[in-house]
């Protein structure tokens, strides 16, 4: 008997920069001057080591392997900057896996992820998300000062800082959406190297389910001969080009994305 193939879900979009399709609907808390971005020091490090290394990593690794047969290629590139901080940029296509993959992409470095306030607004999990590395973007000037101070601390600790420059989740999207160069100001400001990882969806052997294969590229360094704004854009363009090339390795489309027609055209 011939198998009946299920039709793929279709999502219609109009704006690659601003449309959001995350299945998780969470009311964001305000990230103001009173928000606690976390600490440094012995007690913080002990708590983070337990929750990050002992508790969360084994669960995350098991989930990624069972659910997605996850595999990382190119992590050896990170050895070039093993003793210093790095910034690592990725494509944003999976609400759960995107929270876990940076941990393994940048291993053995610890990772802190710059996120939207939604990610620290789940009731009862605020403290845990801070310890696990969530750094929500600030909502006012007071919070912005605290945000930059903790970012400086994590850089001084030689950690990996992860960003998703596409900003919005498009589940299982197989291309790289256009993104701004604004988030590339951080590696320029802290004079840190940049890497990128590209999550692709590929066919599994002997299964109709997809697997995630993550490719790591870099390092990318800011051009010291360019003015700051031009160096930031140049850095963004080189990262985008590398991610776009890797995205061609996707050979499974779980959701079809179709751009809406503009009636004014």
CSV table of C-alpha atoms in Angstrom, one decimal:
chain,number,residue,atom,x,y,z
A,1,UNK,CA,0.0,0.0,0.0
A,2,UNK,CA,1.3,3.4,-1.0
A,3,UNK,CA,2.0,5.8,1.9
A,4,UNK,CA,-0.1,9.0,1.9
A,5,UNK,CA,2.3,11.9,2.4
A,6,UNK,CA,1.2,14.6,4.9
A,7,UNK,CA,0.9,18.1,3.5
A,8,UNK,CA,3.4,20.5,5.0
A,9,UNK,CA,2.1,23.4,7.1
A,10,UNK,CA,2.2,26.7,5.4
A,11,UNK,CA,3.1,30.1,7.0
A,12,UNK,CA,2.5,33.3,5.1
A,13,UNK,CA,4.8,36.2,6.0
A,14,UNK,CA,5.1,39.8,4.9
A,15,UNK,CA,8.2,41.2,6.7
A,16,UNK,CA,11.4,39.1,7.1
A,17,UNK,CA,12.8,41.5,9.6
A,18,UNK,CA,9.8,41.8,12.0
A,19,UNK,CA,7.4,38.9,11.6
A,20,UNK,CA,7.3,36.5,14.6
A,21,UNK,CA,6.1,32.9,14.5
A,22,UNK,CA,7.1,31.5,17.8
A,23,UNK,CA,4.5,29.0,19.1
A,24,UNK,CA,5.3,30.2,22.7
A,25,UNK,CA,3.0,33.1,23.8
A,26,UNK,CA,4.5,34.7,26.9
A,27,UNK,CA,3.8,38.1,28.5
A,28,UNK,CA,7.2,39.7,28.9
A,29,UNK,CA,8.2,41.3,32.2
A,30,UNK,CA,9.7,44.8,32.1
A,31,UNK,CA,13.5,44.7,32.0
A,32,UNK,CA,14.2,47.9,33.9
A,33,UNK,CA,16.9,49.2,36.3
A,34,UNK,CA,15.7,46.8,39.0
A,35,UNK,CA,16.2,43.7,36.9
A,36,UNK,CA,19.0,41.4,38.3
A,37,UNK,CA,21.3,40.3,35.5
A,38,UNK,CA,23.2,37.9,37.7
A,39,UNK,CA,26.4,38.1,39.6
A,40,UNK,CA,30.0,37.1,39.6
A,41,UNK,CA,32.2,35.5,42.2
A,42,UNK,CA,32.5,32.1,44.0
A,43,UNK,CA,28.9,31.5,45.1
A,44,UNK,CA,27.5,32.5,41.7
A,45,UNK,CA,30.1,30.2,40.0
A,46,UNK,CA,29.1,27.3,42.2
A,47,UNK,CA,25.4,27.7,41.5
A,48,UNK,CA,26.0,28.1,37.8
A,49,UNK,CA,28.3,25.1,37.6
A,50,UNK,CA,25.6,22.9,39.2
A,51,UNK,CA,22.7,24.1,37.2
A,52,UNK,CA,24.5,24.7,33.9
A,53,UNK,CA,27.1,21.8,33.8
A,54,UNK,CA,25.7,19.1,36.1
A,55,UNK,CA,22.0,19.5,35.8
A,56,UNK,CA,21.1,21.1,32.4
A,57,UNK,CA,23.8,20.0,30.0
A,58,UNK,CA,23.1,16.2,30.2
A,59,UNK,CA,19.4,16.7,29.8
A,60,UNK,CA,19.9,19.1,26.9
A,61,UNK,CA,22.4,16.8,25.2
A,62,UNK,CA,20.0,13.8,25.6
A,63,UNK,CA,17.0,15.8,24.3
A,64,UNK,CA,18.9,17.1,21.2
A,65,UNK,CA,20.2,13.6,20.4
A,66,UNK,CA,16.8,11.8,20.8
A,67,UNK,CA,14.6,14.5,19.3
A,68,UNK,CA,16.9,15.8,16.5
A,69,UNK,CA,19.9,13.4,16.2
A,70,UNK,CA,21.9,16.6,16.6
A,71,UNK,CA,25.4,16.9,15.2
A,72,UNK,CA,27.9,19.8,15.2
A,73,UNK,CA,30.5,20.2,12.5
A,74,UNK,CA,33.4,22.6,12.6
A,75,UNK,CA,33.8,23.2,16.3
A,76,UNK,CA,37.6,22.8,16.0
A,77,UNK,CA,37.6,26.4,14.5
A,78,UNK,CA,37.0,27.7,18.1
A,79,UNK,CA,40.4,26.5,19.2
A,80,UNK,CA,41.9,29.6,17.6
A,81,UNK,CA,40.3,31.7,20.4
A,82,UNK,CA,40.1,29.1,23.2
A,83,UNK,CA,41.7,31.5,25.8
A,84,UNK,CA,39.6,34.5,25.2
A,85,UNK,CA,36.0,35.7,24.9
A,86,UNK,CA,34.0,35.2,21.7
A,87,UNK,CA,30.7,36.3,20.2
A,88,UNK,CA,28.8,33.7,18.3
A,89,UNK,CA,25.8,34.4,16.0
A,90,UNK,CA,23.2,31.8,14.9
A,91,UNK,CA,20.0,31.5,12.9
A,92,UNK,CA,16.8,31.5,14.9
A,93,UNK,CA,14.6,28.5,13.8
A,94,UNK,CA,13.6,26.5,16.9
A,95,UNK,CA,12.1,27.7,20.2
A,96,UNK,CA,13.6,24.9,22.3
A,97,UNK,CA,16.7,23.7,20.4
A,98,UNK,CA,17.9,27.3,20.0
A,99,UNK,CA,18.2,27.6,23.8
A,100,UNK,CA,20.3,24.5,24.0
A,101,UNK,CA,22.6,24.3,20.9
A,102,UNK,CA,24.8,27.3,21.8
A,103,UNK,CA,26.0,25.4,25.0
A,104,UNK,CA,27.4,22.7,22.8
A,105,UNK,CA,28.5,24.8,19.9
A,106,UNK,CA,30.8,26.9,22.1
A,107,UNK,CA,31.9,24.0,24.5
A,108,UNK,CA,34.0,24.0,26.6
A,109,UNK,CA,33.4,27.7,27.1
A,110,UNK,CA,30.4,28.8,29.1
A,111,UNK,CA,27.7,30.6,27.1
A,112,UNK,CA,25.5,33.6,27.9
A,113,UNK,CA,22.7,34.3,25.4
A,114,UNK,CA,21.3,37.8,24.6
A,115,UNK,CA,17.6,37.2,24.5
A,116,UNK,CA,14.2,38.9,24.4
A,117,UNK,CA,12.4,39.5,27.7
A,118,UNK,CA,10.0,36.6,26.9
A,119,UNK,CA,12.8,34.2,27.7
A,120,UNK,CA,13.1,35.2,31.3
A,121,UNK,CA,9.3,35.8,31.9
A,122,UNK,CA,8.2,32.2,32.4
A,123,UNK,CA,6.7,32.1,36.0
A,124,UNK,CA,9.0,30.4,38.5
A,125,UNK,CA,12.0,30.1,36.1
A,126,UNK,CA,13.4,33.7,36.3
A,127,UNK,CA,16.4,32.9,38.6
A,128,UNK,CA,17.1,29.6,36.7
A,129,UNK,CA,17.2,31.3,33.3
A,130,UNK,CA,19.7,33.9,34.7
A,131,UNK,CA,22.0,31.2,36.1
A,132,UNK,CA,21.8,29.3,32.8
A,133,UNK,CA,22.9,32.4,30.9
A,134,UNK,CA,19.9,34.4,29.7
A,135,UNK,CA,20.8,38.1,29.3
A,136,UNK,CA,17.5,40.0,28.3
A,137,UNK,CA,17.7,43.2,26.3
A,138,UNK,CA,17.1,46.3,28.4
A,139,UNK,CA,13.9,48.4,28.2
A,140,UNK,CA,15.3,51.6,29.6
A,141,UNK,CA,18.6,53.5,30.2
A,142,UNK,CA,19.0,52.2,33.8
A,143,UNK,CA,18.7,48.6,32.6
A,144,UNK,CA,21.0,49.4,29.7
A,145,UNK,CA,23.8,50.4,32.1
A,146,UNK,CA,23.3,47.2,34.0
A,147,UNK,CA,23.2,45.1,30.8
A,148,UNK,CA,26.5,46.6,29.5
A,149,UNK,CA,28.2,46.1,32.9
A,150,UNK,CA,27.3,42.4,33.1
A,151,UNK,CA,28.3,42.0,29.4
A,152,UNK,CA,31.6,43.5,30.3
A,153,UNK,CA,32.0,41.1,33.2
A,154,UNK,CA,31.2,38.0,31.1
A,155,UNK,CA,33.7,39.1,28.4
A,156,UNK,CA,36.3,39.6,31.2
A,157,UNK,CA,35.5,36.0,32.3
A,158,UNK,CA,36.3,34.9,28.7
A,159,UNK,CA,32.9,33.5,28.2
A,160,UNK,CA,31.0,33.0,24.9
A,161,UNK,CA,28.2,35.5,24.2
A,162,UNK,CA,25.6,34.2,21.8
A,163,UNK,CA,23.2,36.3,19.7
A,164,UNK,CA,20.4,35.5,17.3
A,165,UNK,CA,20.5,38.5,14.9
A,166,UNK,CA,17.4,37.5,13.1
A,167,UNK,CA,15.7,38.3,16.4
A,168,UNK,CA,12.4,36.5,15.7
A,169,UNK,CA,11.8,32.8,15.6
A,170,UNK,CA,10.7,31.2,12.3
A,171,UNK,CA,10.3,27.5,13.1
A,172,UNK,CA,12.3,25.2,10.9
A,173,UNK,CA,13.0,27.9,8.3
A,174,UNK,CA,15.8,26.7,6.0
A,175,UNK,CA,17.1,30.0,4.7
A,176,UNK,CA,18.9,32.9,6.4
A,177,UNK,CA,16.7,36.0,6.8
A,178,UNK,CA,18.1,39.5,6.4
A,179,UNK,CA,19.2,40.9,9.7
A,180,UNK,CA,20.5,44.2,11.0
A,181,UNK,CA,24.2,44.9,11.8
A,182,UNK,CA,23.3,46.5,15.1
A,183,UNK,CA,24.1,43.5,17.3
A,184,UNK,CA,27.6,43.4,15.8
A,185,UNK,CA,28.5,46.5,17.8
A,186,UNK,CA,29.2,44.3,20.8
A,187,UNK,CA,32.2,42.4,19.4
A,188,UNK,CA,33.6,45.7,18.0
A,189,UNK,CA,33.2,47.4,21.4
A,190,UNK,CA,34.9,44.6,23.3
A,191,UNK,CA,37.4,43.8,20.5
A,192,UNK,CA,36.4,40.1,20.5
A,193,UNK,CA,36.4,37.6,17.6
A,194,UNK,CA,33.2,36.5,16.0
A,195,UNK,CA,32.0,33.0,15.0
A,196,UNK,CA,28.7,31.9,13.6
A,197,UNK,CA,26.7,28.7,13.7
A,198,UNK,CA,24.1,27.6,11.2
A,199,UNK,CA,21.4,25.1,12.1
A,200,UNK,CA,20.3,23.1,9.1
A,201,UNK,CA,17.5,20.5,8.7
A,202,UNK,CA,18.5,17.4,6.9
A,203,UNK,CA,17.1,13.9,6.1
A,204,UNK,CA,17.7,11.1,8.5
A,205,UNK,CA,18.7,7.6,7.3
A,206,UNK,CA,15.9,5.1,7.5
A,207,UNK,CA,13.5,7.7,8.9
A,208,UNK,CA,11.1,10.4,7.5
A,209,UNK,CA,12.0,12.7,10.4
A,210,UNK,CA,14.5,15.5,10.2
A,211,UNK,CA,17.8,15.9,12.0
A,212,UNK,CA,19.6,19.1,12.9
A,213,UNK,CA,23.2,19.5,11.7
A,214,UNK,CA,25.0,22.6,13.0
A,215,UNK,CA,27.9,24.2,11.1
A,216,UNK,CA,30.4,26.5,12.8
A,217,UNK,CA,32.4,29.1,10.9
A,218,UNK,CA,35.0,31.7,11.8
A,219,UNK,CA,36.7,33.4,13.3
A,220,UNK,CA,35.7,36.7,11.8
A,221,UNK,CA,37.6,39.8,12.9
A,222,UNK,CA,36.6,43.4,12.5
A,223,UNK,CA,38.6,45.3,9.9
A,224,UNK,CA,40.7,47.8,11.8
A,225,UNK,CA,41.1,50.0,8.7
A,226,UNK,CA,37.4,50.8,8.5
A,227,UNK,CA,35.4,53.4,10.5
A,228,UNK,CA,33.2,51.8,13.2
A,229,UNK,CA,29.9,51.8,11.3
A,230,UNK,CA,31.5,50.4,8.2
A,231,UNK,CA,33.4,47.8,10.1
A,232,UNK,CA,30.2,46.7,11.8
A,233,UNK,CA,28.4,46.3,8.5
A,234,UNK,CA,31.4,44.5,6.9
A,235,UNK,CA,31.5,42.0,9.8
A,236,UNK,CA,27.7,41.4,9.5
A,237,UNK,CA,28.0,40.8,5.8
A,238,UNK,CA,30.8,38.2,6.1
A,239,UNK,CA,28.9,36.4,8.8
A,240,UNK,CA,25.7,36.5,6.7
A,241,UNK,CA,27.5,35.1,3.7
A,242,UNK,CA,28.9,32.2,5.7
A,243,UNK,CA,25.5,31.4,7.2
A,244,UNK,CA,23.8,31.7,3.8
A,245,UNK,CA,26.2,29.2,2.3
A,246,UNK,CA,25.8,26.7,5.1
A,247,UNK,CA,22.0,27.0,4.9
A,248,UNK,CA,22.1,25.3,1.5
A,249,UNK,CA,22.9,22.1,3.3
A,250,UNK,CA,19.2,21.9,4.5
A,251,UNK,CA,17.4,19.3,2.4
A,252,UNK,CA,14.2,19.0,4.5
A,253,UNK,CA,11.4,21.6,4.6
A,254,UNK,CA,9.1,21.0,7.6
A,255,UNK,CA,7.1,24.2,7.1
A,256,UNK,CA,6.6,26.0,3.8
A,257,UNK,CA,7.0,29.8,4.1
A,258,UNK,CA,5.2,31.9,1.4
A,259,UNK,CA,5.5,35.7,1.1
A,260,UNK,CA,2.1,37.5,1.0
A,261,UNK,CA,1.4,39.4,-2.2
A,262,UNK,CA,1.5,43.2,-1.8
A,263,UNK,CA,-1.9,44.4,-3.1
A,264,UNK,CA,-0.4,47.8,-3.8
A,265,UNK,CA,2.1,46.4,-6.3
